[in-house]
PDB file of C-alpha atoms in Angstrom:
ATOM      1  CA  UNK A   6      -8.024 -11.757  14.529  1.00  0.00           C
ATOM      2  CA  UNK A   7     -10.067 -10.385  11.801  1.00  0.00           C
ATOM      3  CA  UNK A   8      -8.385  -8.582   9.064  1.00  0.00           C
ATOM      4  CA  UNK A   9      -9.260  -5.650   7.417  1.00  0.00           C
ATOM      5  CA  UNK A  10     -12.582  -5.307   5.822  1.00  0.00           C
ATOM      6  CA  UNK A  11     -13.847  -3.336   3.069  1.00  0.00           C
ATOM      7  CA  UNK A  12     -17.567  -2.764   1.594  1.00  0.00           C
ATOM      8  CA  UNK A  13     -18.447  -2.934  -0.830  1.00  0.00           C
ATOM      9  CA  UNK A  14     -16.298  -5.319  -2.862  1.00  0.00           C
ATOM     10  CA  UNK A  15     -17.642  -4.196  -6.096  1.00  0.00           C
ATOM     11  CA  UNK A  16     -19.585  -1.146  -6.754  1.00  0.00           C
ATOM     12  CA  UNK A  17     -21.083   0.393 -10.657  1.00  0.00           C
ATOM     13  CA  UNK A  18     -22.011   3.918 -10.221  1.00  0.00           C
ATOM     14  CA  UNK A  19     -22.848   6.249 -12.914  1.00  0.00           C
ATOM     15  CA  UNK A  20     -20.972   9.779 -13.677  1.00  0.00           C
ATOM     16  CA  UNK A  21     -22.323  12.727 -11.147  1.00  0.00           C
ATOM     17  CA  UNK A  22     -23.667  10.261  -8.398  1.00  0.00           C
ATOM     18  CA  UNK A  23     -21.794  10.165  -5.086  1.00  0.00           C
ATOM     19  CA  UNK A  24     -20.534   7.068  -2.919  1.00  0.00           C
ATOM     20  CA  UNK A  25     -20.103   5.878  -0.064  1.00  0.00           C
ATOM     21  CA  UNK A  26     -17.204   2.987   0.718  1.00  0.00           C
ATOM     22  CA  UNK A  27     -17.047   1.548   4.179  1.00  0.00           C
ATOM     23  CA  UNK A  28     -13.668   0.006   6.284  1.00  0.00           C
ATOM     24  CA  UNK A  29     -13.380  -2.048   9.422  1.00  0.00           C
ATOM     25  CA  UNK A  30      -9.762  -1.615  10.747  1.00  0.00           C
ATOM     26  CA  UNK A  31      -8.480  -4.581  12.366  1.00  0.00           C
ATOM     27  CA  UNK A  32      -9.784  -4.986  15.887  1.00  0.00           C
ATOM     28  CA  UNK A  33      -7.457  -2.082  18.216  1.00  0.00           C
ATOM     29  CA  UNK A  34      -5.612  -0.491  15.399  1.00  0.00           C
ATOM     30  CA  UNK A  35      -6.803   3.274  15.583  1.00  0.00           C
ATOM     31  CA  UNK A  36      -5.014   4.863  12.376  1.00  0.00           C
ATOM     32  CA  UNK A  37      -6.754   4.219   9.118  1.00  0.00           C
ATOM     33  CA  UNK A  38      -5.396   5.317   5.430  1.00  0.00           C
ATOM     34  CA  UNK A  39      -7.046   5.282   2.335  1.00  0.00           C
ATOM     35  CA  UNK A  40      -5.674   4.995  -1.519  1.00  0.00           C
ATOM     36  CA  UNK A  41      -6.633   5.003  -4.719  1.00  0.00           C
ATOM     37  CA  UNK A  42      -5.115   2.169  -6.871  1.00  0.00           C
ATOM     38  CA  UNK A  43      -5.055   2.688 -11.050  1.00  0.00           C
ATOM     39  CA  UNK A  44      -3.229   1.082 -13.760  1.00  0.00           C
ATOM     40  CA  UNK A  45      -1.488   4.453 -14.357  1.00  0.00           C
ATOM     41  CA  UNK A  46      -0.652   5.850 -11.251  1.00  0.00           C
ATOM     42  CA  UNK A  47       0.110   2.835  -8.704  1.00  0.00           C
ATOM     43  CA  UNK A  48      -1.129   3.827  -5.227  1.00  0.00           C
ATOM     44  CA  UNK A  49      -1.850   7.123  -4.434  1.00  0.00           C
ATOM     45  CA  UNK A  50      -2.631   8.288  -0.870  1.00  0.00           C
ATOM     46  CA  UNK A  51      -5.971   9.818  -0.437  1.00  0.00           C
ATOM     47  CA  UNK A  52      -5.873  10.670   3.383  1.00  0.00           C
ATOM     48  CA  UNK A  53      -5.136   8.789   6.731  1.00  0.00           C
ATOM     49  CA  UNK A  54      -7.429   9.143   9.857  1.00  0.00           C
ATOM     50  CA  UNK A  55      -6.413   8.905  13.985  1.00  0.00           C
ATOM     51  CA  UNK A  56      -9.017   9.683  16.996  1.00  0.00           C
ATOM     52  CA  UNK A  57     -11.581  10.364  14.731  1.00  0.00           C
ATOM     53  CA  UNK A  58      -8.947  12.993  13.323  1.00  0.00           C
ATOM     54  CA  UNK A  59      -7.826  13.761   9.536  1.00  0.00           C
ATOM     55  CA  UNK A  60      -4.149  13.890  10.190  1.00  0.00           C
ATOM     56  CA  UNK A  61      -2.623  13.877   6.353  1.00  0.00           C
ATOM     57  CA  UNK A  62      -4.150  14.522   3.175  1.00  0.00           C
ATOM     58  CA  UNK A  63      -3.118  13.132  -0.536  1.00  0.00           C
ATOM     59  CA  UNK A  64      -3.719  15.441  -3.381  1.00  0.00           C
ATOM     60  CA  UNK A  65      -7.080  15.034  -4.488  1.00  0.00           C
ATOM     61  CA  UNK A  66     -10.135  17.030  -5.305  1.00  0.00           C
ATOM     62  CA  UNK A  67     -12.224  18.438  -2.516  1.00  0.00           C
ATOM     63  CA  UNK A  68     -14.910  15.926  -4.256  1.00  0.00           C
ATOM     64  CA  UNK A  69     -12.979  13.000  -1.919  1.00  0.00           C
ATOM     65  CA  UNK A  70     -13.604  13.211   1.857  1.00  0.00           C
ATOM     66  CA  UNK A  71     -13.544  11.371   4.617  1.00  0.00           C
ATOM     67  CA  UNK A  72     -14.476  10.453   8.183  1.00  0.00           C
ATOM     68  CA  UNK A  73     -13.367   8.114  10.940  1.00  0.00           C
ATOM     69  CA  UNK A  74     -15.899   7.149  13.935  1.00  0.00           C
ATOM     70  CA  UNK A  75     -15.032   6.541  17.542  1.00  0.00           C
ATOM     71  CA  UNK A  76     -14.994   3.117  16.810  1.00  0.00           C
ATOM     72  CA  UNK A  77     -11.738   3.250  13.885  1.00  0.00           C
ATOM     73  CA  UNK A  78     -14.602   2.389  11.425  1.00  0.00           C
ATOM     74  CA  UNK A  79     -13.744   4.767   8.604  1.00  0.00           C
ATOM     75  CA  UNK A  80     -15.812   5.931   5.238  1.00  0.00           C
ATOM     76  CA  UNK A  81     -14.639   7.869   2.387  1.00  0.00           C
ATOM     77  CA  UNK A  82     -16.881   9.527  -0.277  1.00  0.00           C
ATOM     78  CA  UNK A  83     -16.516  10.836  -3.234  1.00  0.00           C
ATOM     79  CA  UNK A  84     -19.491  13.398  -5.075  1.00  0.00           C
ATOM     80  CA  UNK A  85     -20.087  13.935  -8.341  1.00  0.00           C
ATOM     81  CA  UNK A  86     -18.425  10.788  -9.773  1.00  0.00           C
ATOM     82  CA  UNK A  87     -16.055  11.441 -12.855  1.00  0.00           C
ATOM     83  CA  UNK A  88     -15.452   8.625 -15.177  1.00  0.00           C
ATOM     84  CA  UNK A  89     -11.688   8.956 -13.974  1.00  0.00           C
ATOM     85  CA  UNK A  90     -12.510   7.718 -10.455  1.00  0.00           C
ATOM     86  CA  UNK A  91     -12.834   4.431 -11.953  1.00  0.00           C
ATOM     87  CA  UNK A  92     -10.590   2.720  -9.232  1.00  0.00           C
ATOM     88  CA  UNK A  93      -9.509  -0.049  -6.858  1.00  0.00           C
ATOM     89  CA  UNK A  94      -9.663   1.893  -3.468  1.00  0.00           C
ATOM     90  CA  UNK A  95      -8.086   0.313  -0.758  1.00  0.00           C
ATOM     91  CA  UNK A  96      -8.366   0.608   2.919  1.00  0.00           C
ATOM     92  CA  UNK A  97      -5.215   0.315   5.202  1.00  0.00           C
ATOM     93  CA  UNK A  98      -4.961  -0.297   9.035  1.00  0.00           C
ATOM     94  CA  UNK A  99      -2.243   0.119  11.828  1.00  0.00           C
ATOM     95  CA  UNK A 100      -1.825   1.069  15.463  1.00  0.00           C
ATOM     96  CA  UNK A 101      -1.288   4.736  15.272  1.00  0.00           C
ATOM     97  CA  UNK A 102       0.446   7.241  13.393  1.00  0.00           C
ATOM     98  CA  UNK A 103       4.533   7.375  13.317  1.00  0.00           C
ATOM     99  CA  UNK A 104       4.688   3.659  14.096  1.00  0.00           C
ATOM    100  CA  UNK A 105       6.820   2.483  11.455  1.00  0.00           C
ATOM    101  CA  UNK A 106       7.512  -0.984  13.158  1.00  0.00           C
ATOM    102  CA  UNK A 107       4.070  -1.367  13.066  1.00  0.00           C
ATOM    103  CA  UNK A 108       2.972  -1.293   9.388  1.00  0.00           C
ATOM    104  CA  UNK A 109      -0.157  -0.847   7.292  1.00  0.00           C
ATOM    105  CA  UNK A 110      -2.364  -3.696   6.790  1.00  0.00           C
ATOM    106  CA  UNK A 111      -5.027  -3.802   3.800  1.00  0.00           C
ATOM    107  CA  UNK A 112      -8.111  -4.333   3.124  1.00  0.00           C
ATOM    108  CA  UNK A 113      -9.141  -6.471   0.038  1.00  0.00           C
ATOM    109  CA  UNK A 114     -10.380  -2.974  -1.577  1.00  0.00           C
ATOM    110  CA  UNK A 115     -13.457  -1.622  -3.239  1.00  0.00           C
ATOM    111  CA  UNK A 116     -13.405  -1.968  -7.236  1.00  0.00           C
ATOM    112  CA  UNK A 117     -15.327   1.763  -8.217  1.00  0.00           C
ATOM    113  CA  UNK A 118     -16.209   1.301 -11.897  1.00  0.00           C
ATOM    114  CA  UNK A 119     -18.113   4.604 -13.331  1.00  0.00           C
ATOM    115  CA  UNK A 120     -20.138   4.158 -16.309  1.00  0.00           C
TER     116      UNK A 120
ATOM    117  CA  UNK B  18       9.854  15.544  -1.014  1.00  0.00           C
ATOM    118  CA  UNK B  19       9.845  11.750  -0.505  1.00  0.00           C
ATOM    119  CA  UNK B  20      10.225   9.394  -3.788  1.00  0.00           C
ATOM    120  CA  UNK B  21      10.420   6.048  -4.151  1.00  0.00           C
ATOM    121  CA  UNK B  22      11.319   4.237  -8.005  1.00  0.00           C
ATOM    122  CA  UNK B  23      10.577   0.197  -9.152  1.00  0.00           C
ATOM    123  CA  UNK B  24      11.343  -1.142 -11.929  1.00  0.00           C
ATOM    124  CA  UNK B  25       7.965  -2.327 -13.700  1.00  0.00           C
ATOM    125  CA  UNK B  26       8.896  -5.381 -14.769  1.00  0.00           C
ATOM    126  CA  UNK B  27      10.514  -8.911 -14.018  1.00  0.00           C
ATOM    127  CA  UNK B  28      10.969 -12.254 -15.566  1.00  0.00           C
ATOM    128  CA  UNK B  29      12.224 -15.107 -14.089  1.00  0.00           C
ATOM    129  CA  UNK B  30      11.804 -19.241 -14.538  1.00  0.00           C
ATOM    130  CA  UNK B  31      10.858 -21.220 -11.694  1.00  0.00           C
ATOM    131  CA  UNK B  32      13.487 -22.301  -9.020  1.00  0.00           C
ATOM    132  CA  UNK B  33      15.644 -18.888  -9.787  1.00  0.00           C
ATOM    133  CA  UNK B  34      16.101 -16.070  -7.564  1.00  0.00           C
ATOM    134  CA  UNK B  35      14.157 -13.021  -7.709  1.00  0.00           C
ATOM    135  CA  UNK B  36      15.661  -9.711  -7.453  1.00  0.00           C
ATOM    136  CA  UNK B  37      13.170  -7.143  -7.224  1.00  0.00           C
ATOM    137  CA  UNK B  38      14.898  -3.579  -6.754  1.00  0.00           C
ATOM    138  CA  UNK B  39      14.052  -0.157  -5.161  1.00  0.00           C
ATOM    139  CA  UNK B  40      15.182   3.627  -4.335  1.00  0.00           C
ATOM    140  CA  UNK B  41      13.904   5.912  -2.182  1.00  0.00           C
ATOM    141  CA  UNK B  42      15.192   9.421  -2.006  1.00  0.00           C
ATOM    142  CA  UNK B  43      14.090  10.501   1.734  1.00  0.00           C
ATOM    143  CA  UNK B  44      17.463  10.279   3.780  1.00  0.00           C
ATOM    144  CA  UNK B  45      15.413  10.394   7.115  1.00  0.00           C
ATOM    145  CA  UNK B  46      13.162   6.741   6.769  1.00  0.00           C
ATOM    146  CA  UNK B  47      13.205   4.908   9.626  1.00  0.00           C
ATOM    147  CA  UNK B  48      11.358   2.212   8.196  1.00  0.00           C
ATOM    148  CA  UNK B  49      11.254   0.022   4.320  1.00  0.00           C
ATOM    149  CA  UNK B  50       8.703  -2.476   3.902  1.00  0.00           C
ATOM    150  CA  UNK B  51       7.667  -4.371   0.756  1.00  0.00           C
ATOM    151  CA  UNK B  52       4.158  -5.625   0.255  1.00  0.00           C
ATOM    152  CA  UNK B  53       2.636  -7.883  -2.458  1.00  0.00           C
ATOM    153  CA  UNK B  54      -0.395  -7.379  -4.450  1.00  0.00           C
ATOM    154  CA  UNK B  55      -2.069 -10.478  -6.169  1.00  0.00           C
ATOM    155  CA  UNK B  56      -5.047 -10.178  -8.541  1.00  0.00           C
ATOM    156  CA  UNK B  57      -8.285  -8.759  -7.215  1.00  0.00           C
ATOM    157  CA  UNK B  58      -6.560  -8.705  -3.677  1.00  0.00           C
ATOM    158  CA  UNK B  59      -5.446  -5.841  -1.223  1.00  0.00           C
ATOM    159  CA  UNK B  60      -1.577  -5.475  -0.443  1.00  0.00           C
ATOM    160  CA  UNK B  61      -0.175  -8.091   1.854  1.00  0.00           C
ATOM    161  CA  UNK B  62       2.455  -7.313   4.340  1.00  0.00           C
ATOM    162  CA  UNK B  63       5.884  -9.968   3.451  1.00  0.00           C
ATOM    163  CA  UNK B  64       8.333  -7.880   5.435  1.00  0.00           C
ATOM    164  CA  UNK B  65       9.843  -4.848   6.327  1.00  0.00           C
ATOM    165  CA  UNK B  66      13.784  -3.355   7.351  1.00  0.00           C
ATOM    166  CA  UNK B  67      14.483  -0.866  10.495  1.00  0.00           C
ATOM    167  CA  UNK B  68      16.851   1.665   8.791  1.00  0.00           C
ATOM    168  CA  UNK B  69      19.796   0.382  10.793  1.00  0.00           C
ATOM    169  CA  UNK B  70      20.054  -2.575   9.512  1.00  0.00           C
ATOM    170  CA  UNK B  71      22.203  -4.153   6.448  1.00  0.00           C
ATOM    171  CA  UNK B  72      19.977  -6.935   5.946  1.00  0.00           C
ATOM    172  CA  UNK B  73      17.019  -8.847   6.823  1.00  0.00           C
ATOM    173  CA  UNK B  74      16.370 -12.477   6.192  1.00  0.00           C
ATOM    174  CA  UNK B  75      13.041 -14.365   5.880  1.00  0.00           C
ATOM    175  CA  UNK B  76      12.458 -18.056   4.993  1.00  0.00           C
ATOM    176  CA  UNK B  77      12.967 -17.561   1.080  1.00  0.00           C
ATOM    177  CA  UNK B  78      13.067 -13.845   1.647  1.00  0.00           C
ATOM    178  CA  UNK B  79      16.023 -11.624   1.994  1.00  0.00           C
ATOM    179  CA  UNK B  80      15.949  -8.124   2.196  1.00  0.00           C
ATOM    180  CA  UNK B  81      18.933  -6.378   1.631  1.00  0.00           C
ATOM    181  CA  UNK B  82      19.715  -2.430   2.345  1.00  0.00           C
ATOM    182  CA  UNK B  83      22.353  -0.153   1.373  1.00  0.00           C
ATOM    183  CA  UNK B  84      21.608   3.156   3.341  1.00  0.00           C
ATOM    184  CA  UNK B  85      24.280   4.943   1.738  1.00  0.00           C
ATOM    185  CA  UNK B  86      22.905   4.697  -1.788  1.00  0.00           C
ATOM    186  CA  UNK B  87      19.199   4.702  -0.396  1.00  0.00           C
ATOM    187  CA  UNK B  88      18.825   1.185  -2.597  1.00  0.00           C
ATOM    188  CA  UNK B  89      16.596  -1.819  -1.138  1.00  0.00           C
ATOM    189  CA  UNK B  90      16.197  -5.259  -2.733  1.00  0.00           C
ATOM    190  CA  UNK B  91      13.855  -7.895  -2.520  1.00  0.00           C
ATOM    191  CA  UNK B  92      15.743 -11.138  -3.410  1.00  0.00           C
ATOM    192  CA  UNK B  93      13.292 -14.289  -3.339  1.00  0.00           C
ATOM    193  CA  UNK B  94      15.270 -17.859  -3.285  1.00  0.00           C
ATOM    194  CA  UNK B  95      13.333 -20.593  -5.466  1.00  0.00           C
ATOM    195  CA  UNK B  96      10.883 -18.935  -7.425  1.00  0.00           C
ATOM    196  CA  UNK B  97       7.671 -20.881  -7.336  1.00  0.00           C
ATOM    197  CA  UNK B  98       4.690 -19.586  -9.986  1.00  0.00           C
ATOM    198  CA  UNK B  99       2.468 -18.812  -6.886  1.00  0.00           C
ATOM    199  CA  UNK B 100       5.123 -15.897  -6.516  1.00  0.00           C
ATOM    200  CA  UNK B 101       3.974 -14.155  -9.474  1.00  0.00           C
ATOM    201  CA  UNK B 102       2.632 -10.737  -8.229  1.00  0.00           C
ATOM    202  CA  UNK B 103       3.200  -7.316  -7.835  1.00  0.00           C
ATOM    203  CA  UNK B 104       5.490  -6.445  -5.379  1.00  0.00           C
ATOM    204  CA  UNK B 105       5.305  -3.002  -3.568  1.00  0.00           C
ATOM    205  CA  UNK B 106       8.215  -0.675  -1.853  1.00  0.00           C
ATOM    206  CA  UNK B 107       7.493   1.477   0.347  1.00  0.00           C
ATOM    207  CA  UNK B 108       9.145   3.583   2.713  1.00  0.00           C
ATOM    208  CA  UNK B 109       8.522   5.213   6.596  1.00  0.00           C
ATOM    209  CA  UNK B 110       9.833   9.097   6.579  1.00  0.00           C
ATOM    210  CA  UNK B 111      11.425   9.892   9.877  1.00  0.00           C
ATOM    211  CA  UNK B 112       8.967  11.988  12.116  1.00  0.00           C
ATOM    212  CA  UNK B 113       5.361  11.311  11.196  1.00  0.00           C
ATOM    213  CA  UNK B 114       4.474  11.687   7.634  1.00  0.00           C
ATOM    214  CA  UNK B 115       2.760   9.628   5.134  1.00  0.00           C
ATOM    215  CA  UNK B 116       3.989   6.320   3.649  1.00  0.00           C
ATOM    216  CA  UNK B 117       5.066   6.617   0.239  1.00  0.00           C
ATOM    217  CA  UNK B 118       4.639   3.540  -2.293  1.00  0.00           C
ATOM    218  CA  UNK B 119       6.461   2.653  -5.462  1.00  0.00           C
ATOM    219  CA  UNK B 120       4.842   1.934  -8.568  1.00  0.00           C
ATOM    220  CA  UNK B 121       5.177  -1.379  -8.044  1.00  0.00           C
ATOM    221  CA  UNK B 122       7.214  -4.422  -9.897  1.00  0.00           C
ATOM    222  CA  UNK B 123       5.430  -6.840 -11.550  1.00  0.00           C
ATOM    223  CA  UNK B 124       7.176 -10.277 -10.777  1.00  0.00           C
ATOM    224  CA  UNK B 125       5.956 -12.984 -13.842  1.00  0.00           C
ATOM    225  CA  UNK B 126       7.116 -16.570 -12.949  1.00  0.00           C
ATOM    226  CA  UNK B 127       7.614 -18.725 -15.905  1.00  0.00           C
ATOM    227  CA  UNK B 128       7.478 -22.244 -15.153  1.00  0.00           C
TER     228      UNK B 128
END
């Protein structure tokens, strides 16, 4: 079974452009999270997504948002890039929502540097 | 609201025990798992505790919980150098809420 998958691996964007960062849950888990991973600040939680549903949001600027499709497949963007987005953003799976014997599993991650 | 402390930093040689260390403040979780993070990688599941439970045991890994005094511990038997990571607490709120992360403890293996 395929784990989770995150694209791009690597990405150099320049301050005030926008991206786009892809994840592929693992094949029937419907619940996807996202973080943001710094030196500083460990992991913080960005938002999770259920049936194509925001159902928790982290404390970040309105610049970060998010979508899940019908398939689980989830984005995230983030506009007008700040040079303190520079991040390791990582992707996490599960079943659903609540399931705590039935825990996250993560993606490799997408390393955001902004120039 | 839900908090969860690591120490930052551990040393040990190779062969020792590892005793990685963690405390959470939200009375209600249901569930405590601990992850590790190697370089340039995601966070990889190693195990996790159902609240009623003392203790949890793993091949090399033992997890041990003390409910009372919301501590968990990571102990790892024979530290090998491919052990050297960061290792991740994190903990399951009862009712559905977001999982909350340490900081992380960064395990350094010397051989």
């Amino acid at each position: 079974k395929a784990g989770v998958t995150q694209t791009p691996r690597y990405l150099i964007k320049t301050r005030g452009q926008q991206v786009t960062l892809s994840c592929s849950p693992i094949s029937g888990h419907r619940s996807v999270s996202w973080y943001q991973q710094t030196p500083g600040q460990g992991l913080q939680f960005l938002f999770e997504y259920f049936s194509e549903t925001q159902r928790n949001k982290g404390n970040f600027p309105g610049r970060f948002s998010g979508r899940q499709f019908s398939n689980s497949r989830s984005e995230m963007n983030v506009s007008t890039l700040e040079l303190g987005d520079s991040a390791l953003y990582l992707c996490a799976s599960s079943l659903g929502p609540g399931q705590g014997n039935q825990p996250q599993h993560f993606g490799d991650g997408t390393r955001l540097s902004i120039l | 609201g839900e908090d969860v402390e690591q120490s930052l930093f551990l040393s040990v040689r190779e062969g020792d025990s590892s005793v990685i260390n963690c405390t959470y403040t939200d009375s209600s979780s249901t569930y405590l798992y601990w992850y590790k993070q190697e370089p340039g990688a995601g966070l990889q599941l190693l195990t996790y505790i159902f609240s009623n439970m003392d203790m949890k045991q793993d091949q090399r890994l033992t997890v041990l919980l003390n409910k009372k005094d919301k501590h968990l511990s990571l102990r790892i038997a024979d530290t090998q150098t491919g052990d050297s990571a960061i290792y991740f607490c994190a903990e399951v709120p009862g009712g559905y809420q977001k999982v909350t992360f340490g900081i992380g403890t960064k395990l350094q293996v010397i051989p």
